PDB file of C-alpha atoms in Angstrom:
ATOM      1  CA  MET A   1     -11.100  -5.632   9.121  1.00  0.00           C
ATOM      2  CA  PRO A   2      -8.786  -7.438  11.769  1.00  0.00           C
ATOM      3  CA  ARG A   3      -5.071  -6.153  11.313  1.00  0.00           C
ATOM      4  CA  GLN A   4      -2.802  -9.039  10.693  1.00  0.00           C
ATOM      5  CA  ARG A   5      -0.423  -9.249  13.205  1.00  0.00           C
ATOM      6  CA  ASP A   6       3.460  -9.940  12.609  1.00  0.00           C
ATOM      7  CA  GLY A   7       4.669 -13.083  12.397  1.00  0.00           C
ATOM      8  CA  SER A   8       3.920 -16.212  10.683  1.00  0.00           C
ATOM      9  CA  THR A   9       0.802 -17.558   9.373  1.00  0.00           C
ATOM     10  CA  VAL A  10       1.123 -20.998  10.454  1.00  0.00           C
ATOM     11  CA  GLU A  11       2.433 -19.893  14.058  1.00  0.00           C
ATOM     12  CA  ARG A  12      -0.822 -17.081  14.707  1.00  0.00           C
ATOM     13  CA  ILE A  13      -3.132 -20.128  14.151  1.00  0.00           C
ATOM     14  CA  ARG A  14      -1.223 -22.186  16.327  1.00  0.00           C
ATOM     15  CA  GLU A  15      -1.699 -19.423  18.814  1.00  0.00           C
ATOM     16  CA  LEU A  16      -5.931 -19.285  18.355  1.00  0.00           C
ATOM     17  CA  LEU A  17      -5.814 -22.905  17.551  1.00  0.00           C
ATOM     18  CA  PRO A  18      -7.803 -23.415  21.436  1.00  0.00           C
ATOM     19  CA  GLY A  19     -10.086 -20.903  21.489  1.00  0.00           C
ATOM     20  CA  MET A  20     -11.460 -21.641  17.644  1.00  0.00           C
ATOM     21  CA  PRO A  21     -15.138 -22.462  17.121  1.00  0.00           C
ATOM     22  CA  ALA A  22     -15.369 -26.068  16.220  1.00  0.00           C
ATOM     23  CA  ALA A  23     -15.374 -25.512  12.624  1.00  0.00           C
ATOM     24  CA  GLN A  24     -12.898 -22.958  12.398  1.00  0.00           C
ATOM     25  CA  ARG A  25     -10.545 -26.039  14.478  1.00  0.00           C
ATOM     26  CA  THR A  26     -11.170 -28.428  11.240  1.00  0.00           C
ATOM     27  CA  LEU A  27      -9.267 -25.590   8.625  1.00  0.00           C
ATOM     28  CA  ALA A  28      -6.943 -24.711  11.291  1.00  0.00           C
ATOM     29  CA  GLU A  29      -5.921 -28.221  12.185  1.00  0.00           C
ATOM     30  CA  LEU A  30      -5.249 -29.375   8.407  1.00  0.00           C
ATOM     31  CA  ILE A  31      -3.591 -25.952   7.770  1.00  0.00           C
ATOM     32  CA  LEU A  32      -1.085 -26.831  10.080  1.00  0.00           C
ATOM     33  CA  VAL A  33      -0.727 -29.881   8.818  1.00  0.00           C
ATOM     34  CA  ASP A  34      -0.741 -29.784   4.924  1.00  0.00           C
ATOM     35  CA  PRO A  35      -0.348 -25.825   4.706  1.00  0.00           C
ATOM     36  CA  ALA A  36       1.375 -25.990   1.075  1.00  0.00           C
ATOM     37  CA  GLY A  37      -1.632 -28.219   0.229  1.00  0.00           C
ATOM     38  CA  VAL A  38      -4.123 -25.603   1.245  1.00  0.00           C
ATOM     39  CA  ALA A  39      -2.193 -23.083  -0.240  1.00  0.00           C
ATOM     40  CA  ARG A  40      -3.068 -24.638  -3.642  1.00  0.00           C
ATOM     41  CA  THR A  41      -6.226 -25.748  -2.798  1.00  0.00           C
ATOM     42  CA  THR A  42      -9.705 -23.390  -4.152  1.00  0.00           C
ATOM     43  CA  ILE A  43     -12.333 -21.997  -1.093  1.00  0.00           C
ATOM     44  CA  LEU A  44     -14.530 -24.721  -2.927  1.00  0.00           C
ATOM     45  CA  ASP A  45     -12.227 -27.514  -2.274  1.00  0.00           C
ATOM     46  CA  LEU A  46     -11.656 -26.946   0.896  1.00  0.00           C
ATOM     47  CA  SER A  47     -14.843 -26.386   1.829  1.00  0.00           C
ATOM     48  CA  GLU A  48     -15.883 -29.905   0.677  1.00  0.00           C
ATOM     49  CA  ARG A  49     -12.874 -31.388   1.387  1.00  0.00           C
ATOM     50  CA  CYS A  50     -12.804 -30.597   5.881  1.00  0.00           C
ATOM     51  CA  GLY A  51     -17.195 -30.083   5.606  1.00  0.00           C
ATOM     52  CA  VAL A  52     -17.857 -26.949   6.296  1.00  0.00           C
ATOM     53  CA  SER A  53     -19.422 -23.648   4.494  1.00  0.00           C
ATOM     54  CA  THR A  54     -17.102 -20.845   2.473  1.00  0.00           C
ATOM     55  CA  GLY A  55     -18.582 -18.606   5.555  1.00  0.00           C
ATOM     56  CA  SER A  56     -16.616 -20.493   8.103  1.00  0.00           C
ATOM     57  CA  ILE A  57     -13.189 -20.449   6.184  1.00  0.00           C
ATOM     58  CA  THR A  58     -13.816 -16.812   5.473  1.00  0.00           C
ATOM     59  CA  ARG A  59     -14.595 -16.302   9.546  1.00  0.00           C
ATOM     60  CA  LEU A  60     -11.177 -17.910  10.214  1.00  0.00           C
ATOM     61  CA  CYS A  61      -9.072 -16.142   7.625  1.00  0.00           C
ATOM     62  CA  ARG A  62     -10.640 -12.288   9.104  1.00  0.00           C
ATOM     63  CA  ALA A  63      -9.462 -14.152  12.301  1.00  0.00           C
ATOM     64  CA  LEU A  64      -6.267 -14.322  11.125  1.00  0.00           C
ATOM     65  CA  GLY A  65      -6.665 -10.358  10.129  1.00  0.00           C
ATOM     66  CA  LEU A  66      -6.752 -11.323   6.200  1.00  0.00           C
ATOM     67  CA  SER A  67      -9.555  -9.942   3.609  1.00  0.00           C
ATOM     68  CA  GLY A  68      -9.645 -13.444   2.410  1.00  0.00           C
ATOM     69  CA  TYR A  69      -9.061 -16.927   1.203  1.00  0.00           C
ATOM     70  CA  ALA A  70      -7.084 -15.515  -1.427  1.00  0.00           C
ATOM     71  CA  ALA A  71      -4.880 -13.283   1.227  1.00  0.00           C
ATOM     72  CA  LEU A  72      -4.446 -16.756   3.242  1.00  0.00           C
ATOM     73  CA  ARG A  73      -3.353 -18.325   0.556  1.00  0.00           C
ATOM     74  CA  ILE A  74      -0.328 -16.041  -0.425  1.00  0.00           C
ATOM     75  CA  ALA A  75       0.535 -15.492   3.424  1.00  0.00           C
ATOM     76  CA  LEU A  76       0.385 -19.404   3.467  1.00  0.00           C
ATOM     77  CA  ALA A  77       2.972 -19.241   0.198  1.00  0.00           C
ATOM     78  CA  SER A  78       5.439 -16.363   1.598  1.00  0.00           C
ATOM     79  CA  ASP A  79       5.300 -18.018   5.196  1.00  0.00           C
ATOM     80  CA  PRO A  80       8.858 -19.420   6.485  1.00  0.00           C
ATOM     81  CA  ASN A  81       6.454 -23.095   7.705  1.00  0.00           C
ATOM     82  CA  GLY A  82       4.440 -22.499   4.398  1.00  0.00           C
ATOM     83  CA  PRO A  83       4.509 -24.304   0.840  1.00  0.00           C
ATOM     84  CA  ARG A  84       7.749 -25.454  -0.821  1.00  0.00           C
ATOM     85  CA  ARG A  85       9.206 -21.648  -2.396  1.00  0.00           C
ATOM     86  CA  GLY A  86      10.481 -21.793  -6.244  1.00  0.00           C
ATOM     87  CA  THR A  87       6.853 -23.373  -7.505  1.00  0.00           C
ATOM     88  CA  TRP A  88       4.521 -21.191  -9.189  1.00  0.00           C
ATOM     89  CA  ASP A  89       1.547 -22.209  -7.383  1.00  0.00           C
ATOM     90  CA  GLY A  90       3.032 -22.099  -4.465  1.00  0.00           C
ATOM     91  CA  GLU A  91       4.884 -18.843  -4.151  1.00  0.00           C
ATOM     92  CA  VAL A  92       1.644 -17.289  -6.160  1.00  0.00           C
ATOM     93  CA  GLY A  93      -0.841 -19.111  -4.710  1.00  0.00           C
ATOM     94  CA  ILE A  94      -2.625 -19.549  -8.245  1.00  0.00           C
ATOM     95  CA  ASN A  95      -2.733 -23.416 -10.123  1.00  0.00           C
ATOM     96  CA  ALA A  96      -3.767 -24.748 -13.153  1.00  0.00           C
ATOM     97  CA  ASP A  97      -7.174 -25.300 -11.807  1.00  0.00           C
ATOM     98  CA  ASP A  98      -8.247 -22.024 -10.951  1.00  0.00           C
ATOM     99  CA  GLY A  99     -10.687 -20.043 -12.399  1.00  0.00           C
ATOM    100  CA  ILE A 100     -10.163 -16.201 -13.792  1.00  0.00           C
ATOM    101  CA  ASP A 101     -12.830 -14.553 -10.730  1.00  0.00           C
ATOM    102  CA  HIS A 102     -10.273 -16.740  -8.665  1.00  0.00           C
ATOM    103  CA  VAL A 103      -6.901 -15.567 -10.580  1.00  0.00           C
ATOM    104  CA  ALA A 104      -8.536 -11.412  -9.910  1.00  0.00           C
ATOM    105  CA  GLU A 105      -8.932 -11.722  -6.527  1.00  0.00           C
ATOM    106  CA  VAL A 106      -5.515 -13.152  -5.865  1.00  0.00           C
ATOM    107  CA  VAL A 107      -4.511 -10.851  -8.121  1.00  0.00           C
ATOM    108  CA  ALA A 108      -6.168  -7.338  -6.119  1.00  0.00           C
ATOM    109  CA  CYS A 109      -4.704  -8.839  -2.818  1.00  0.00           C
ATOM    110  CA  GLY A 110      -1.485  -8.926  -4.076  1.00  0.00           C
ATOM    111  CA  ILE A 111      -1.097  -5.833  -5.345  1.00  0.00           C
ATOM    112  CA  GLY A 112      -3.320  -4.447  -2.273  1.00  0.00           C
ATOM    113  CA  ARG A 113      -0.868  -5.868   0.349  1.00  0.00           C
ATOM    114  CA  ILE A 114       2.583  -4.647  -1.658  1.00  0.00           C
ATOM    115  CA  VAL A 115       1.285  -0.833  -1.930  1.00  0.00           C
ATOM    116  CA  ALA A 116       0.112  -1.072   1.619  1.00  0.00           C
ATOM    117  CA  GLU A 117       3.367  -2.152   2.673  1.00  0.00           C
ATOM    118  CA  ALA A 118       5.385   0.409   0.411  1.00  0.00           C
ATOM    119  CA  ILE A 119       3.438   3.106   1.957  1.00  0.00           C
ATOM    120  CA  ALA A 120       3.317   1.580   5.751  1.00  0.00           C
ATOM    121  CA  HIS A 121       7.322   1.509   5.187  1.00  0.00           C
ATOM    122  CA  LEU A 122       8.767   4.797   3.484  1.00  0.00           C
ATOM    123  CA  ASP A 123       9.908   7.935   5.915  1.00  0.00           C
ATOM    124  CA  LEU A 124       7.008   9.985   4.545  1.00  0.00           C
ATOM    125  CA  THR A 125       9.354  12.914   5.820  1.00  0.00           C
ATOM    126  CA  ASP A 126      11.775  11.788   2.943  1.00  0.00           C
ATOM    127  CA  VAL A 127       9.115  11.474   0.889  1.00  0.00           C
ATOM    128  CA  GLU A 128       8.198  15.055   1.149  1.00  0.00           C
ATOM    129  CA  ARG A 129      11.766  16.533   1.098  1.00  0.00           C
ATOM    130  CA  ALA A 130      12.662  14.424  -2.638  1.00  0.00           C
ATOM    131  CA  ALA A 131       9.072  16.226  -3.821  1.00  0.00           C
ATOM    132  CA  LYS A 132       9.946  19.739  -2.456  1.00  0.00           C
ATOM    133  CA  LEU A 133      13.516  19.473  -4.683  1.00  0.00           C
ATOM    134  CA  ALA A 134      11.489  18.056  -7.579  1.00  0.00           C
ATOM    135  CA  GLY A 135       9.277  21.126  -7.853  1.00  0.00           C
ATOM    136  CA  SER A 136      11.714  23.668  -7.064  1.00  0.00           C
ATOM    137  CA  ALA A 137      14.162  21.778  -9.482  1.00  0.00           C
ATOM    138  CA  GLY A 138      16.251  22.845 -12.231  1.00  0.00           C
ATOM    139  CA  ARG A 139      15.824  19.614 -13.995  1.00  0.00           C
ATOM    140  CA  VAL A 140      15.101  16.452 -12.717  1.00  0.00           C
ATOM    141  CA  LEU A 141      16.719  13.242 -14.015  1.00  0.00           C
ATOM    142  CA  VAL A 142      15.388   9.649 -13.958  1.00  0.00           C
ATOM    143  CA  SER A 143      16.382   5.996 -14.671  1.00  0.00           C
ATOM    144  CA  GLY A 144      15.909   2.589 -13.904  1.00  0.00           C
ATOM    145  CA  ILE A 145      16.783  -0.222 -15.601  1.00  0.00           C
ATOM    146  CA  GLY A 146      14.709  -3.418 -16.431  1.00  0.00           C
ATOM    147  CA  GLY A 147      11.300  -3.486 -14.693  1.00  0.00           C
ATOM    148  CA  SER A 148      12.820  -0.172 -12.797  1.00  0.00           C
ATOM    149  CA  ALA A 149      13.182   2.307 -16.182  1.00  0.00           C
ATOM    150  CA  THR A 150       9.226   1.554 -16.903  1.00  0.00           C
ATOM    151  CA  VAL A 151       8.666   3.213 -13.410  1.00  0.00           C
ATOM    152  CA  ALA A 152      11.294   5.640 -14.075  1.00  0.00           C
ATOM    153  CA  SER A 153       8.984   6.504 -17.372  1.00  0.00           C
ATOM    154  CA  GLU A 154       5.569   6.772 -15.443  1.00  0.00           C
ATOM    155  CA  LEU A 155       7.616   9.319 -12.979  1.00  0.00           C
ATOM    156  CA  GLN A 156       9.553  11.594 -16.325  1.00  0.00           C
ATOM    157  CA  GLN A 157       6.091  11.672 -17.935  1.00  0.00           C
ATOM    158  CA  ARG A 158       3.777  12.663 -15.053  1.00  0.00           C
ATOM    159  CA  LEU A 159       6.253  15.491 -13.876  1.00  0.00           C
ATOM    160  CA  TYR A 160       6.987  16.324 -17.535  1.00  0.00           C
ATOM    161  CA  ARG A 161       3.067  16.955 -17.814  1.00  0.00           C
ATOM    162  CA  ILE A 162       3.003  19.225 -14.776  1.00  0.00           C
ATOM    163  CA  GLY A 163       5.717  21.696 -16.086  1.00  0.00           C
ATOM    164  CA  ILE A 164       8.490  20.010 -14.534  1.00  0.00           C
ATOM    165  CA  PRO A 165      11.651  19.378 -16.708  1.00  0.00           C
ATOM    166  CA  THR A 166      12.021  15.888 -16.328  1.00  0.00           C
ATOM    167  CA  TRP A 167      14.217  13.963 -18.709  1.00  0.00           C
ATOM    168  CA  ASP A 168      14.379   9.966 -18.386  1.00  0.00           C
ATOM    169  CA  TRP A 169      17.328   8.272 -19.410  1.00  0.00           C
ATOM    170  CA  ALA A 170      17.385   4.669 -19.882  1.00  0.00           C
ATOM    171  CA  ASP A 171      20.386   4.233 -21.604  1.00  0.00           C
ATOM    172  CA  PRO A 172      23.356   3.283 -18.960  1.00  0.00           C
ATOM    173  CA  HIS A 173      26.026   5.907 -20.580  1.00  0.00           C
ATOM    174  CA  VAL A 174      23.937   8.451 -21.946  1.00  0.00           C
ATOM    175  CA  ALA A 175      22.759   8.589 -18.267  1.00  0.00           C
ATOM    176  CA  LEU A 176      26.063   8.823 -16.728  1.00  0.00           C
ATOM    177  CA  THR A 177      27.230  11.559 -19.336  1.00  0.00           C
ATOM    178  CA  GLY A 178      24.088  13.194 -18.661  1.00  0.00           C
ATOM    179  CA  ILE A 179      25.198  13.311 -14.499  1.00  0.00           C
ATOM    180  CA  ALA A 180      28.437  14.539 -15.285  1.00  0.00           C
ATOM    181  CA  LEU A 181      26.706  17.336 -17.168  1.00  0.00           C
ATOM    182  CA  THR A 182      24.246  17.986 -14.020  1.00  0.00           C
ATOM    183  CA  GLN A 183      24.337  21.423 -11.649  1.00  0.00           C
ATOM    184  CA  PRO A 184      23.423  23.057  -8.576  1.00  0.00           C
ATOM    185  CA  GLY A 185      20.034  21.933  -8.047  1.00  0.00           C
ATOM    186  CA  ASP A 186      19.305  19.560 -10.352  1.00  0.00           C
ATOM    187  CA  VAL A 187      17.790  16.258  -8.903  1.00  0.00           C
ATOM    188  CA  LEU A 188      18.192  12.442  -9.733  1.00  0.00           C
ATOM    189  CA  PHE A 189      15.662   9.937  -9.237  1.00  0.00           C
ATOM    190  CA  LEU A 190      16.935   6.430  -9.494  1.00  0.00           C
ATOM    191  CA  PHE A 191      14.758   3.110  -9.518  1.00  0.00           C
ATOM    192  CA  SER A 192      16.319   0.013  -8.220  1.00  0.00           C
ATOM    193  CA  HIS A 193      14.351  -3.116  -6.351  1.00  0.00           C
ATOM    194  CA  SER A 194      17.078  -4.984  -5.060  1.00  0.00           C
ATOM    195  CA  GLY A 195      19.355  -1.386  -5.008  1.00  0.00           C
ATOM    196  CA  ARG A 196      21.832  -3.746  -6.501  1.00  0.00           C
ATOM    197  CA  THR A 197      21.846  -2.960 -10.430  1.00  0.00           C
ATOM    198  CA  GLU A 198      24.911  -2.575 -11.867  1.00  0.00           C
ATOM    199  CA  GLU A 199      24.260   0.093 -13.779  1.00  0.00           C
ATOM    200  CA  ILE A 200      22.365   2.390 -11.502  1.00  0.00           C
ATOM    201  CA  VAL A 201      25.182   2.055  -8.754  1.00  0.00           C
ATOM    202  CA  ALA A 202      27.473   3.379 -11.361  1.00  0.00           C
ATOM    203  CA  MET A 203      24.704   6.002 -11.724  1.00  0.00           C
ATOM    204  CA  ALA A 204      24.795   6.669  -7.521  1.00  0.00           C
ATOM    205  CA  THR A 205      28.186   6.493  -8.138  1.00  0.00           C
ATOM    206  CA  GLU A 206      29.028   9.152 -10.523  1.00  0.00           C
ATOM    207  CA  ALA A 207      26.449  11.405  -8.773  1.00  0.00           C
ATOM    208  CA  ARG A 208      27.884  11.171  -5.475  1.00  0.00           C
ATOM    209  CA  ARG A 209      30.742  13.597  -7.501  1.00  0.00           C
ATOM    210  CA  ARG A 210      28.121  16.377  -9.287  1.00  0.00           C
ATOM    211  CA  PRO A 211      26.403  18.660  -7.726  1.00  0.00           C
ATOM    212  CA  VAL A 212      23.014  16.878  -8.131  1.00  0.00           C
ATOM    213  CA  THR A 213      21.036  15.412  -5.391  1.00  0.00           C
ATOM    214  CA  THR A 214      19.668  11.803  -5.551  1.00  0.00           C
ATOM    215  CA  VAL A 215      16.884  10.219  -5.274  1.00  0.00           C
ATOM    216  CA  ALA A 216      16.894   6.411  -4.787  1.00  0.00           C
ATOM    217  CA  VAL A 217      13.719   3.995  -4.810  1.00  0.00           C
ATOM    218  CA  THR A 218      14.376   0.767  -3.569  1.00  0.00           C
ATOM    219  CA  ASN A 219      13.503  -1.962  -1.330  1.00  0.00           C
ATOM    220  CA  ASP A 220      16.576  -2.500   0.628  1.00  0.00           C
ATOM    221  CA  PRO A 221      18.226   0.047   3.513  1.00  0.00           C
ATOM    222  CA  SER A 222      21.563  -1.637   2.943  1.00  0.00           C
ATOM    223  CA  SER A 223      21.738  -1.872  -0.860  1.00  0.00           C
ATOM    224  CA  PRO A 224      25.005   0.323  -2.067  1.00  0.00           C
ATOM    225  CA  LEU A 225      22.420   2.087  -3.852  1.00  0.00           C
ATOM    226  CA  ALA A 226      20.947   3.805  -0.533  1.00  0.00           C
ATOM    227  CA  GLU A 227      23.521   4.210   0.873  1.00  0.00           C
ATOM    228  CA  LEU A 228      25.061   6.285  -1.695  1.00  0.00           C
ATOM    229  CA  ALA A 229      22.055   8.193  -1.685  1.00  0.00           C
ATOM    230  CA  ASP A 230      21.159  12.115  -0.874  1.00  0.00           C
ATOM    231  CA  ILE A 231      18.043  10.682   0.368  1.00  0.00           C
ATOM    232  CA  ALA A 232      16.450   6.684   0.399  1.00  0.00           C
ATOM    233  CA  LEU A 233      12.763   5.924  -0.197  1.00  0.00           C
ATOM    234  CA  VAL A 234      12.548   2.800   0.890  1.00  0.00           C
ATOM    235  CA  THR A 235       9.433   0.310  -0.104  1.00  0.00           C
ATOM    236  CA  GLY A 236      10.733  -2.416   2.507  1.00  0.00           C
ATOM    237  CA  VAL A 237       8.385  -5.138   0.943  1.00  0.00           C
ATOM    238  CA  SER A 238       8.541  -8.422   2.164  1.00  0.00           C
ATOM    239  CA  GLN A 239       9.991 -10.731  -0.777  1.00  0.00           C
ATOM    240  CA  LEU A 240       8.496 -13.015  -2.177  1.00  0.00           C
ATOM    241  CA  GLY A 241      10.678 -14.886  -4.620  1.00  0.00           C
ATOM    242  CA  PHE A 242       9.802 -16.519  -7.985  1.00  0.00           C
ATOM    243  CA  SER A 243       8.739 -14.387 -11.050  1.00  0.00           C
ATOM    244  CA  HIS A 244       6.266 -13.044  -8.794  1.00  0.00           C
ATOM    245  CA  GLU A 245       8.105 -10.707  -6.921  1.00  0.00           C
ATOM    246  CA  ALA A 246       9.451  -8.558  -9.789  1.00  0.00           C
ATOM    247  CA  ALA A 247       6.239  -7.841 -11.421  1.00  0.00           C
ATOM    248  CA  LEU A 248       4.666  -6.984  -7.617  1.00  0.00           C
ATOM    249  CA  ALA A 249       7.936  -4.832  -6.866  1.00  0.00           C
ATOM    250  CA  ARG A 250       6.697  -2.662  -9.846  1.00  0.00           C
ATOM    251  CA  HIS A 251       3.704  -1.851  -7.655  1.00  0.00           C
ATOM    252  CA  ALA A 252       5.253  -0.491  -4.671  1.00  0.00           C
ATOM    253  CA  GLN A 253       7.661   1.823  -6.793  1.00  0.00           C
ATOM    254  CA  LEU A 254       4.844   3.064  -8.385  1.00  0.00           C
ATOM    255  CA  ALA A 255       3.287   4.039  -5.092  1.00  0.00           C
ATOM    256  CA  VAL A 256       6.288   5.889  -4.539  1.00  0.00           C
ATOM    257  CA  VAL A 257       6.038   7.692  -8.040  1.00  0.00           C
ATOM    258  CA  ASP A 258       2.213   8.727  -6.702  1.00  0.00           C
ATOM    259  CA  LEU A 259       3.485   9.958  -3.923  1.00  0.00           C
ATOM    260  CA  ILE A 260       6.029  12.328  -5.261  1.00  0.00           C
ATOM    261  CA  TYR A 261       4.015  13.235  -8.050  1.00  0.00           C
ATOM    262  CA  ILE A 262       0.653  14.714  -5.763  1.00  0.00           C
ATOM    263  CA  THR A 263       3.018  16.144  -3.420  1.00  0.00           C
ATOM    264  CA  VAL A 264       5.156  18.054  -6.252  1.00  0.00           C
ATOM    265  CA  ALA A 265       1.094  19.196  -7.817  1.00  0.00           C
ATOM    266  CA  ARG A 266      -0.144  20.158  -4.838  1.00  0.00           C
ATOM    267  CA  THR A 267       2.377  21.970  -3.455  1.00  0.00           C
ATOM    268  CA  ALA A 268       2.087  24.165  -6.737  1.00  0.00           C
ATOM    269  CA  LEU A 269      -1.485  24.222  -7.450  1.00  0.00           C
ATOM    270  CA  ASP A 270      -1.842  26.791  -9.750  1.00  0.00           C
ATOM    271  CA  ARG A 271       0.942  25.861 -12.276  1.00  0.00           C
ATOM    272  CA  THR A 272      -0.746  22.291 -11.707  1.00  0.00           C
ATOM    273  CA  THR A 273      -4.063  22.736 -13.372  1.00  0.00           C
ATOM    274  CA  GLN A 274      -2.936  25.291 -15.598  1.00  0.00           C
ATOM    275  CA  ALA A 275      -0.287  22.771 -16.847  1.00  0.00           C
ATOM    276  CA  MET A 276      -2.642  20.309 -17.467  1.00  0.00           C
ATOM    277  CA  GLU A 277      -5.262  22.268 -19.012  1.00  0.00           C
ATOM    278  CA  VAL A 278      -2.512  23.448 -21.079  1.00  0.00           C
ATOM    279  CA  THR A 279      -1.157  19.950 -22.258  1.00  0.00           C
ATOM    280  CA  ALA A 280      -5.148  18.806 -22.565  1.00  0.00           C
ATOM    281  CA  GLU A 281      -5.760  20.904 -25.051  1.00  0.00           C
ATOM    282  CA  ALA A 282      -3.052  20.075 -26.912  1.00  0.00           C
ATOM    283  CA  VAL A 283      -4.094  16.794 -27.742  1.00  0.00           C
ATOM    284  CA  ARG A 284      -7.874  17.130 -27.800  1.00  0.00           C
ATOM    285  CA  SER A 285      -7.890  17.062 -31.478  1.00  0.00           C
ATOM    286  CA  ARG A 286      -6.046  13.628 -31.703  1.00  0.00           C
ATOM    287  CA  ARG A 287      -8.683  12.157 -30.190  1.00  0.00           C
ATOM    288  CA  ARG A 288     -11.777  10.731 -31.258  1.00  0.00           C
TER     289      ARG A 288
END
């Protein structure tokens, strides 16, 4: 698949317009005139409106470096020259008339894009460094607030399952007292997409006074959390706005969790294998 270039989708269409085949040019001109309208239009309605085949629409998407029409709608929705922000159909690319098949396609496309952006932006050397510290830590401590709390809990469950002593703190007061009792060799993972969540920043501030190594998982390298941490794992995904951003942000964080977990697991494969076998046996009788 062609790789999407940086820059506005609308600008990219304008750049390619002179050399496009007639059918694609018709579509491109409509997008330039009404990008918000196209972002809210199904592929079948757009096909009928322009008098072209759905294949022509897909080929235009490919020429723009996009995986398909759902990706085009999302790209237009997040384009500064695209639809009005702050509306569900404008920012998510789904409206009330869309069928479940289109909703599924948009969701899959959105998650795929976010995870790819997160992985591409991460400093993998820092990821490996954080994983090695976690693998040899006396204790691994994790915390997040709101949606990030779910991701923090995921990391705790995975590491605990392979024999890493890991604690998950959802209560900020418990977290602060726990951080105050940390010892050399402990590692603290703090999750905050914005890097500005008050409780998480307070934890990072307390950790600076203690012998614990702090690893921040955030989207903003200039945030207080990133600046306070010893290691900042920055996902750097593009902002989506509206309520959709919070949902997709968790997938970026989960990508980091996957990288940390797999790296820890593979560096001590014998321990991991034994722990997985023992824990699986422990719960086997509870499965029907």
